[in-house]
Coordinates of C-alpha atoms in Angstrom, one line a residue:
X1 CA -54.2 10.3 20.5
X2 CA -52.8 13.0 18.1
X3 CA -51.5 12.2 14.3
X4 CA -47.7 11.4 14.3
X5 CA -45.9 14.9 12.9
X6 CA -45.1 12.8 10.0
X7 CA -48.7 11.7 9.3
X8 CA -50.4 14.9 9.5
X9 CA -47.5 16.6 7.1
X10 CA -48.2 14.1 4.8
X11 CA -52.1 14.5 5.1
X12 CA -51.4 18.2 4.2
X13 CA -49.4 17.6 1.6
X14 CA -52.3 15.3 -0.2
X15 CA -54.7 18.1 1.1
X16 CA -52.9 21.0 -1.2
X17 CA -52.3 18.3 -4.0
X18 CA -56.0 18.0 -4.2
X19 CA -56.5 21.6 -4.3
X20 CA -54.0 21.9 -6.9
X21 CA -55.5 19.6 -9.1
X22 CA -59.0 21.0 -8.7
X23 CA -57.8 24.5 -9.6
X24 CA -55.9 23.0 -13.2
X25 CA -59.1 21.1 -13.6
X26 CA -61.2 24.4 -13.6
X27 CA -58.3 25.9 -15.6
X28 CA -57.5 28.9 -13.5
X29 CA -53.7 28.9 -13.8
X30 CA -53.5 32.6 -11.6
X31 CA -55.4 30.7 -8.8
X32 CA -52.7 27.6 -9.1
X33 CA -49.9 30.1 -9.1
X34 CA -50.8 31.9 -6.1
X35 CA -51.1 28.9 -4.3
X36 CA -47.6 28.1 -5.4
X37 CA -46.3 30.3 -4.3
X38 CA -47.2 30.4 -1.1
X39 CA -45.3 27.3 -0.1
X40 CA -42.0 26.5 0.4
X41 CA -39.5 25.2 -2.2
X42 CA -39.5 21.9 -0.6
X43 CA -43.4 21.8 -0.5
X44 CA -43.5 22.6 -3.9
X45 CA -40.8 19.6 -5.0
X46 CA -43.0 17.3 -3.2
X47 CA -45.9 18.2 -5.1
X48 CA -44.3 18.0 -8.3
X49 CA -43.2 14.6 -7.7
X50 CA -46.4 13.4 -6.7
X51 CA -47.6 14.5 -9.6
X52 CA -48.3 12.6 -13.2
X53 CA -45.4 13.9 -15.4
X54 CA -48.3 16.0 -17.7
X55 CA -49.7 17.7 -14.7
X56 CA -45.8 17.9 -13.1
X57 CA -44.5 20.4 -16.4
X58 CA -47.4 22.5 -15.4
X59 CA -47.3 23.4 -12.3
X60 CA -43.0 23.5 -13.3
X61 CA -44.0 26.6 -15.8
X62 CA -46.4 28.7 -12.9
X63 CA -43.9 28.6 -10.7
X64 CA -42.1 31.6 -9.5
X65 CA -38.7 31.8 -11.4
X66 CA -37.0 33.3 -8.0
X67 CA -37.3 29.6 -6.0
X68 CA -37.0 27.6 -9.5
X69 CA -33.1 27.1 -8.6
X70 CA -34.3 26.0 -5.1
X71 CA -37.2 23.7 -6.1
X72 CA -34.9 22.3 -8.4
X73 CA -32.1 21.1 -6.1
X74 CA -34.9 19.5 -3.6
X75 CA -36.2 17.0 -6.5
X76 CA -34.8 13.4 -7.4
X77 CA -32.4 12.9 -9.7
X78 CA -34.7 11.3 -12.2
X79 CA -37.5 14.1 -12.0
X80 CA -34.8 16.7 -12.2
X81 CA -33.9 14.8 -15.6
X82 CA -37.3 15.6 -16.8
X83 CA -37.0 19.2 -15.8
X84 CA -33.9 20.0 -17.2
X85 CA -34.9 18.2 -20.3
X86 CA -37.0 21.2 -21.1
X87 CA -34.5 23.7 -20.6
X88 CA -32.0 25.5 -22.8
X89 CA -28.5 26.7 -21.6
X90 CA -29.5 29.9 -20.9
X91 CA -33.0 28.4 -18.8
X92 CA -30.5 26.2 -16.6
X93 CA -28.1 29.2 -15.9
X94 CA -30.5 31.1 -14.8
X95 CA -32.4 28.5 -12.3
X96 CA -28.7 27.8 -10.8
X97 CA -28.2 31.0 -10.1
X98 CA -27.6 31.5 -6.4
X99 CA -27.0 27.6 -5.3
X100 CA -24.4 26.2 -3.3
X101 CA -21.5 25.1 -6.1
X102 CA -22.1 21.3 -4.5
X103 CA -26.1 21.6 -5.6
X104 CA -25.0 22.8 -9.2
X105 CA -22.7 19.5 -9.6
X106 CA -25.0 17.5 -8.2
X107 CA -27.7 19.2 -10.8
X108 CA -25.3 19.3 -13.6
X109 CA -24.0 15.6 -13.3
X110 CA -27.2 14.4 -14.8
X111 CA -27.0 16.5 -18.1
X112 CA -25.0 14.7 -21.0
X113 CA -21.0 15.8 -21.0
X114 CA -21.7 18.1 -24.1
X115 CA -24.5 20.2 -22.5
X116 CA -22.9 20.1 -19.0
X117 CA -19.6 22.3 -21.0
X118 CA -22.0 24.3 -22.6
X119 CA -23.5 25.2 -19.1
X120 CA -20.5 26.0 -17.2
X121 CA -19.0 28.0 -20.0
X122 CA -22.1 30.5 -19.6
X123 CA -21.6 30.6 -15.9
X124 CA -19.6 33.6 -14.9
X125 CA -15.7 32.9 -14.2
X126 CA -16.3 32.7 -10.4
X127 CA -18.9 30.5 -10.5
X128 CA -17.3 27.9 -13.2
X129 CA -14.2 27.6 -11.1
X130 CA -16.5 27.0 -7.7
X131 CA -17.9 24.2 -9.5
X132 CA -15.8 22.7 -10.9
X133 CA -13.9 22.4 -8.2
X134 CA -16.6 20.2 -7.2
X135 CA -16.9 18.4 -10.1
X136 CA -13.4 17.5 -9.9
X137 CA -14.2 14.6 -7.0
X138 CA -16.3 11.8 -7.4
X139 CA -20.0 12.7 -6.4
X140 CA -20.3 9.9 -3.9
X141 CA -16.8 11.2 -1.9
X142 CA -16.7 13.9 0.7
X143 CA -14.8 16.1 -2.5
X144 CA -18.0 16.0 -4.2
X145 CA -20.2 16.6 -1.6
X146 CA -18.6 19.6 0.2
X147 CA -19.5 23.1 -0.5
X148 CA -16.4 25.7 -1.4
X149 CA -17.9 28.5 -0.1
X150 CA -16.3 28.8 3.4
X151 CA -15.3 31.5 6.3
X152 CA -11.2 31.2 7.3
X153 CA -9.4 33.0 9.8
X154 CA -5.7 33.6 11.0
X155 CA -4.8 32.3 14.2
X156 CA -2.9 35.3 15.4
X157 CA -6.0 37.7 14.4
X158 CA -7.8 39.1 17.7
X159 CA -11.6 38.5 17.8
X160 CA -12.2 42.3 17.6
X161 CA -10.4 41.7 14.1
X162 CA -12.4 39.0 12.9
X163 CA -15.6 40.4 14.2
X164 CA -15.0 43.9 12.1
X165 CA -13.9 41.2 8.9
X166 CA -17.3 39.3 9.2
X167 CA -19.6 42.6 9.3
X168 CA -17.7 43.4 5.6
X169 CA -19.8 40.4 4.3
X170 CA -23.7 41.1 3.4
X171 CA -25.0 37.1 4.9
X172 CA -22.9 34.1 6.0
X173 CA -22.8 30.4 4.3
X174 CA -25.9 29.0 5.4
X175 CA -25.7 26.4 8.2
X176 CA -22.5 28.6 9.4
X177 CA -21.8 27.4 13.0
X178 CA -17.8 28.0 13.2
X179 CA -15.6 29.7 11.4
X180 CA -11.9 27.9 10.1
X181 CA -9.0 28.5 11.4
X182 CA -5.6 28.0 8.5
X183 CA -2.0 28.9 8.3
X184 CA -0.5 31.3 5.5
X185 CA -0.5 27.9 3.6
X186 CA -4.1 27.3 4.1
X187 CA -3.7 24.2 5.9
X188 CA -6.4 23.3 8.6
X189 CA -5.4 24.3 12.4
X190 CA -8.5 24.3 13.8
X191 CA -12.2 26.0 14.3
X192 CA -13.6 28.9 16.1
X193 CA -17.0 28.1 17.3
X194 CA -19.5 31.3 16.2
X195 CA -20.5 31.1 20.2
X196 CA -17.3 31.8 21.6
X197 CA -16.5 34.2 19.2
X198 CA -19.6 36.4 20.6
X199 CA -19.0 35.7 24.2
X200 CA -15.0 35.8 24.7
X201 CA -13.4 39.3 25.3
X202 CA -12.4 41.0 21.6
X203 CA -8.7 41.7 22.8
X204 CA -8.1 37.8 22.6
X205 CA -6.4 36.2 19.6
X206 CA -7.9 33.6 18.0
X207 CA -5.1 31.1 18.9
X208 CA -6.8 31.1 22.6
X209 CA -10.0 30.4 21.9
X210 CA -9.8 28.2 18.6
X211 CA -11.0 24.5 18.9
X212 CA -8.6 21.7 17.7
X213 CA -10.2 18.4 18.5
X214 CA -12.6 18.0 15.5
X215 CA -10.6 16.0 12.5
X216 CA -11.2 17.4 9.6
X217 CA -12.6 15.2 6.5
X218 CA -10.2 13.5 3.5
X219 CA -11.7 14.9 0.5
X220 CA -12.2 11.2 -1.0
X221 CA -13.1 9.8 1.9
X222 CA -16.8 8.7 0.8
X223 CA -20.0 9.9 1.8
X224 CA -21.5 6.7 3.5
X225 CA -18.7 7.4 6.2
X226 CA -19.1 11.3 6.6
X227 CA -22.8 10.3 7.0
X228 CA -21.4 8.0 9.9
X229 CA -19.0 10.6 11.5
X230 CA -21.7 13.0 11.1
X231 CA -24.4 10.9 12.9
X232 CA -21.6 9.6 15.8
X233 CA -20.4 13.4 16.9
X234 CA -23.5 15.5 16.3
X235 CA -21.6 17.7 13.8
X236 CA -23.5 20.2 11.8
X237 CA -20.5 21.4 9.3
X238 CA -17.6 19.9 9.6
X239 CA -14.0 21.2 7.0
X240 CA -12.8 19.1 4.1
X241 CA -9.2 18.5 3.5
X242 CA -7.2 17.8 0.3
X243 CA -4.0 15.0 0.1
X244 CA -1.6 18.3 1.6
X245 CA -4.1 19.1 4.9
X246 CA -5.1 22.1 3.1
X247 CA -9.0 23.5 3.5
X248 CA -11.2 22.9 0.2
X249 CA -14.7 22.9 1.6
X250 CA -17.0 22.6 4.1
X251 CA -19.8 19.5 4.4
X252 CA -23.5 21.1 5.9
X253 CA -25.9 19.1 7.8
X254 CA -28.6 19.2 5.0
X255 CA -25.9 17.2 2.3
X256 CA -25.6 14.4 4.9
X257 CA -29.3 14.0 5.5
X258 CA -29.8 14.1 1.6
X259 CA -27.2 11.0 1.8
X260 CA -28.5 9.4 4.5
X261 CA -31.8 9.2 3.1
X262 CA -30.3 8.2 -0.8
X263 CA -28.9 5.2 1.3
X264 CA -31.9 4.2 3.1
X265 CA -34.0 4.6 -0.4
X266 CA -31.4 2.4 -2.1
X267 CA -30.9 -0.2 0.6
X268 CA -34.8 -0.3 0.5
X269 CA -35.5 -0.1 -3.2
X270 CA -32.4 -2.3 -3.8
X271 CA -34.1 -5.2 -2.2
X272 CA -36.4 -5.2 -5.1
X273 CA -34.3 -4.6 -7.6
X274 CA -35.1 -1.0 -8.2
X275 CA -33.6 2.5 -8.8
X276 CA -33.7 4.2 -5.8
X277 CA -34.0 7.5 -7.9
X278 CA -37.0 5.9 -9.3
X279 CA -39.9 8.2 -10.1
X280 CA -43.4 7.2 -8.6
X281 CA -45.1 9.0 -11.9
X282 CA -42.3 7.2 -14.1
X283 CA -44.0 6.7 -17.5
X284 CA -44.8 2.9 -18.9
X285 CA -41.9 3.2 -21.1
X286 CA -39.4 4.5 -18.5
X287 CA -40.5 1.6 -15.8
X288 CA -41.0 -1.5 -18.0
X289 CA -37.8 -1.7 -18.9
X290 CA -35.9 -1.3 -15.2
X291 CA -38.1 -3.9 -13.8
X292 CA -38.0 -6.3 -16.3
X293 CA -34.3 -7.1 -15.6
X294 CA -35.0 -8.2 -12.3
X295 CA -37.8 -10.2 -13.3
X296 CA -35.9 -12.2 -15.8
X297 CA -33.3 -12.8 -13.0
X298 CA -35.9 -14.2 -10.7
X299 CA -37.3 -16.6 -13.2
X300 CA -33.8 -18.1 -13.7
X301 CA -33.9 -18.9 -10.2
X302 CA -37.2 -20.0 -9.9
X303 CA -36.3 -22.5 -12.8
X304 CA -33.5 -23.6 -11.4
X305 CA -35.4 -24.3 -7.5
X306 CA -38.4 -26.0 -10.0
X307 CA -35.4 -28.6 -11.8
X308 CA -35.0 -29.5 -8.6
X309 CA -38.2 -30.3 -7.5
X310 CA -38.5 -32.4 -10.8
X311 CA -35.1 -34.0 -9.9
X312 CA -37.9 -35.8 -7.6
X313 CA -40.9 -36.1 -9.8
X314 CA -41.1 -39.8 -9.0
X315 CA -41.4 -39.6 -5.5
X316 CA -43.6 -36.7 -5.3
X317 CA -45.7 -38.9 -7.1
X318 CA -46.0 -42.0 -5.4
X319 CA -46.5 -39.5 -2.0
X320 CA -48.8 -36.4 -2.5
X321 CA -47.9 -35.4 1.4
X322 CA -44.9 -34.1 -0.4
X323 CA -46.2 -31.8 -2.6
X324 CA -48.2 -30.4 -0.1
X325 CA -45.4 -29.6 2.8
X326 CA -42.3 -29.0 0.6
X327 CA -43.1 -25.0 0.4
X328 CA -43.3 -25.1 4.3
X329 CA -39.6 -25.8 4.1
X330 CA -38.4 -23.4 1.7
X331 CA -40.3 -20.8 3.0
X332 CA -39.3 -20.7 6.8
X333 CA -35.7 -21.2 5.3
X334 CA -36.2 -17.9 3.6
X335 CA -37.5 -15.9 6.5
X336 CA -34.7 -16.7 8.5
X337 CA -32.3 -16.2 5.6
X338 CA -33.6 -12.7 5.6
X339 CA -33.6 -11.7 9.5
X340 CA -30.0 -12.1 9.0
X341 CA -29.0 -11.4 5.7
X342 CA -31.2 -7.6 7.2
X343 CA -29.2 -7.4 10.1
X344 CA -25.9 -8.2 8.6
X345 CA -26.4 -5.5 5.7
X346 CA -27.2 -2.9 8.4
X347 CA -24.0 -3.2 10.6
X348 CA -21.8 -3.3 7.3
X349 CA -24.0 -0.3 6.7
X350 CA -22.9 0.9 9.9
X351 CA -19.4 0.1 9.9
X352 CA -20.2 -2.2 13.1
X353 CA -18.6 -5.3 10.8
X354 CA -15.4 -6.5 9.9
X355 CA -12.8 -9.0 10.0
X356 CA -12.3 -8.7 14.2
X357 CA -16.0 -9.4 15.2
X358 CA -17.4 -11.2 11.8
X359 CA -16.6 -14.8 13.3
X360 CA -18.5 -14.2 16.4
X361 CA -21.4 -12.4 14.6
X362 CA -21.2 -16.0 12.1
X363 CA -21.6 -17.8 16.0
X364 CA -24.3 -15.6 16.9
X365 CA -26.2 -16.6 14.0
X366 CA -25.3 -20.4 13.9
X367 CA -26.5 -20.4 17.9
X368 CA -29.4 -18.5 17.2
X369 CA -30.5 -20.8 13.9
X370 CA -29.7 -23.9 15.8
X371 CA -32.4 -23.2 18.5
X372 CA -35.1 -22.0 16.1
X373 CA -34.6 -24.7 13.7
X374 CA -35.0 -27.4 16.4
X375 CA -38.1 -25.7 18.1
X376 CA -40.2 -25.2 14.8
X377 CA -39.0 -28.4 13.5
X378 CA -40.3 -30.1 16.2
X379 CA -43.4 -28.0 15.9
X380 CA -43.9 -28.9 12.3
X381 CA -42.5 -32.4 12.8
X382 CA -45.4 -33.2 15.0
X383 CA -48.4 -31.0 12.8
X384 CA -47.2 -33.4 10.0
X385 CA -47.3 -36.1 11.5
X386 CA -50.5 -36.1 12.8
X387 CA -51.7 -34.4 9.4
X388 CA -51.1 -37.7 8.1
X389 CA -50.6 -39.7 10.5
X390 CA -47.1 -40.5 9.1
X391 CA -44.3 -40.7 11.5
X392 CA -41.6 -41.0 8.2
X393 CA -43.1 -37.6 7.0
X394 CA -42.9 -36.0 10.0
X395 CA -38.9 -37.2 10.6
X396 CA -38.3 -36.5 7.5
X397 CA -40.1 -32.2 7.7
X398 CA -38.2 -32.3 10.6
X399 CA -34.2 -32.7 9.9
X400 CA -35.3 -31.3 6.3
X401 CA -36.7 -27.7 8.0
X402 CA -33.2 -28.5 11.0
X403 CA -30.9 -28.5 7.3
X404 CA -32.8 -26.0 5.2
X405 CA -32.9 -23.5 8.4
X406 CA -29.4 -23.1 9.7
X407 CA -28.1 -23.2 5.9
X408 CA -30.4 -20.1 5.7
X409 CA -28.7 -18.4 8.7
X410 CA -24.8 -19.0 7.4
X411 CA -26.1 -17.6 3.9
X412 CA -27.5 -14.4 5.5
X413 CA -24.2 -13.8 7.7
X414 CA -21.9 -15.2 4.8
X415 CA -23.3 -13.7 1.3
X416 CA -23.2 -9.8 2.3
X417 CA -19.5 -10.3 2.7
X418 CA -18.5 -12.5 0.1
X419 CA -20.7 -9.9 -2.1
X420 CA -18.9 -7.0 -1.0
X421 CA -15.9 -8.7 -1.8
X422 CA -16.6 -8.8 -5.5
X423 CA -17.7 -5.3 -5.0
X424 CA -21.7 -6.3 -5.7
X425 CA -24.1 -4.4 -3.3
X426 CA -25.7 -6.9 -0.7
X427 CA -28.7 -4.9 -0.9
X428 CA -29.2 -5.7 -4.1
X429 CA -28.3 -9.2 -5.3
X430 CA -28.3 -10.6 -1.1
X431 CA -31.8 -11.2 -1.2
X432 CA -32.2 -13.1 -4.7
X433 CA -28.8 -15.2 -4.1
X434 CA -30.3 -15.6 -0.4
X435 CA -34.2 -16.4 -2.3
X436 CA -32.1 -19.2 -4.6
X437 CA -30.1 -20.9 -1.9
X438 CA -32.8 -21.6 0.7
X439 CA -35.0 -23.4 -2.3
X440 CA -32.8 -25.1 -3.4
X441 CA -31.3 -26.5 -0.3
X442 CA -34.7 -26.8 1.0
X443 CA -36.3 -28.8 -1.9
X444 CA -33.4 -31.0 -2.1
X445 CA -33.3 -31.6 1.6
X446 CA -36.7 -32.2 1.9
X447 CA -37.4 -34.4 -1.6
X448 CA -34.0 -36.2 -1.5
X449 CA -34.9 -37.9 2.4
X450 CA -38.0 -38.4 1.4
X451 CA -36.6 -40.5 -1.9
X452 CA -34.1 -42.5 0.5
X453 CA -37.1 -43.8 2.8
X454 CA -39.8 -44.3 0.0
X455 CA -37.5 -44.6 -3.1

């Protein structure tokens, strides 16, 4: 059986790592260079971020000025912090150079406000106003994701017109699939598809052939639901539109992927209680303090599921059984908690949730926790019992793990909503609140039957 694609890229990746490293370790920078520059600039910002930060400004400085601009845009936020924290004005000019004007906001939004005027006002004139048209919109909207750079058409121009207009330009905007059709207002009418431009007769206006049933974007609408719309109709550019219909941009393919993935690395890093922009090489310094939050959170719930346990200190005494199955409890509460708390958080993610369908998803869950709470209570109930040979422990495991379980399922369906009502992201507080409620409700299920039948 062969290696998934994704498997053997990443063995080759580790492979050229490995060669790079041996080549700095015999210090023959020309050798290391070469080999830089015979990959791509994605290549190369995967090597630098698997790279230590020492080894990572090395390889930055042999590497061919030409791509720097390129390599640059293709790195996480927090290594391109790094980066640019070397540079001067002049340096970052320079490596921006030639990018899309949404890639030089994105880059520029993590330089302080004072060096990010400083920047623009050495750009050239054209340049400053492409981006900061950009910069205008929040970064996480369709206004700051779109590129400016677009094609746009008359629809009373014949295609022999347009075809003689689009030779006058020396390349396209990458990713160019369709050009944009606007009025003498520049409002948005419609597209003309590159293919049917080439294969319609060249007497025929573009009013004939144009496409009209792709919507075009809001310019704030955000970029969690262009990622949707992008996914659902298979676009690969689709037009941005300001508050009057007018055209502002274009969104590529390549943006929404970059979003997509941001949202899967936060949703997954999130769950701990991480940066998703995290660096893998981060220094000592840089991580301590990110995790440490989350830790101290963590311990106040663990405190608080461990004064409930005490609440019960007597009775845990006087029957050691206790001690011993209590963490069953909690635990399968927690799994359960989790299955759904996962699948809620991915159909909010997907827009497949709201107030229409939430009460039968909240059924769903309560139907499906009812079942499994009875069948592994039952199966616990009866390991319990003849553990130790105590019908009372084995009742009481078994209405204790029935409580503890379906609690755990209304949490999971419940506490993604409610959190998104106080705008707090599910993904990252849902599991902790989640962790908290099913040991709590679990211990004090559990310990307080056992107090009423041996208090």
């Amino acid at each position: 059986m062969s290696n998934p694609p994704s498997a053997e890229i990443n063995f080759r990746a580790q492979n050229q790592l490995s060669e790079l490293f041996e080549a700095l370790d015999t210090g023959t920078g020309r050798e290391v260079r070469r080999m830089l520059s015979s990959l791509s600039p994605q290549s190369i910002a995967q090597l630098l971020e698997s790279s230590p930060p020492r080894i990572r400004h090395v390889l930055w400085n042999l590497i061919d000025k030409e791509i720097e601009g390129e390599v640059l845009q293709e790195l996480s936020y927090d290594v391109q912090s790094q980066i640019l924290a070397t540079m001067d004005t002049e340096e970052m000019v320079a490596v921006m150079e030639g990018l899309d004007a949404d890639d030089v906001a994105d880059i520029l939004q993590q330089l302080p406000e004072r060096l990010m005027a400083e920047v623009l006002s050495a750009m050239s004139e054209t340049d400053r106003e492409r981006v900061e048209s950009v910069l205008a919109y929040d970064e996480e909207t369709a206004g700051g994701l779109m590129d400016t750079d677009t094609i746009s058409v008359r629809p009373n121009l014949t295609l022999d017109v347009v075809l003689r207009y689009l030779r006058r330009h020396e390349q396209l905007p990458e990713s160019t699939d369709c050009l944009y059709v606007v009025n003498r207002q520049g409002q948005y009418i419609g597209q003309l598809p590159l293919s049917r431009l080439l294969t319609t007769d060249p007497s025929v206006t573009v009013r004939e052939v144009m496409s009209t049933d792709v919507e075009p974007i809001p310019v704030d609408m955000s970029d969690t639901e262009v990622a949707g719309l992008f996914a659902k109709y298979d676009w690969i550019t689709a037009p941005v539109v300001d508050e009057h219909a007018r055209l502002v941009g274009r969104i590529t393919i390549d943006d929404v992927v970059d979003v997509i993935r941001e949202d899967a690395d936060h949703s997954l890093m999130s769950m701990a209680g991480l940066d998703e922009e995290e660096d893998t090489f981060a220094t000592v310094r840089r991580t301590a303090p990110r995790r440490a939050v989350w830790l101290g959170i963590n311990l106040l719930t663990a405190l608080l599921a461990s004064w409930v346990i005490n609440l019960f200190q007597d009775t845990i005494d006087k029957v050691v059984a206790l001690a011993v199955l209590m963490p069953i409890v909690a635990s399968m509460g927690g799994v359960a908690g989790s299955q759904t708390l996962t699948v809620v958080i991915r159909g909010m993610a997907l827009g497949q949730i709201g107030r229409s369908n939430l009460n039968w998803l909240l059924s769903r869950e309560l139907g499906s926790a009812v079942l499994n709470a009875l069948l592994w209570a039952v199966v616990i109930g009866v390991i319990a019992g003849l553990w130790f040979d105590d019908s009372r422990i084995a009742l009481i495991i078994l209405v204790a793990m029935v409580i503890n379980l379906i609690t755990a399922a209304l949490a999971g369906a419940i506490l993604p909503v409610a959190l998104r009502a106080m705008r707090i992201d599910p993904a990252l507080a849902g599991g902790v609140a989640l962790t908290t409620i099913t040991d709590v409700v679990g211990f004090m299920a559990f310990l307080g039957l056992a107090t009423l039948y041996f208090g």
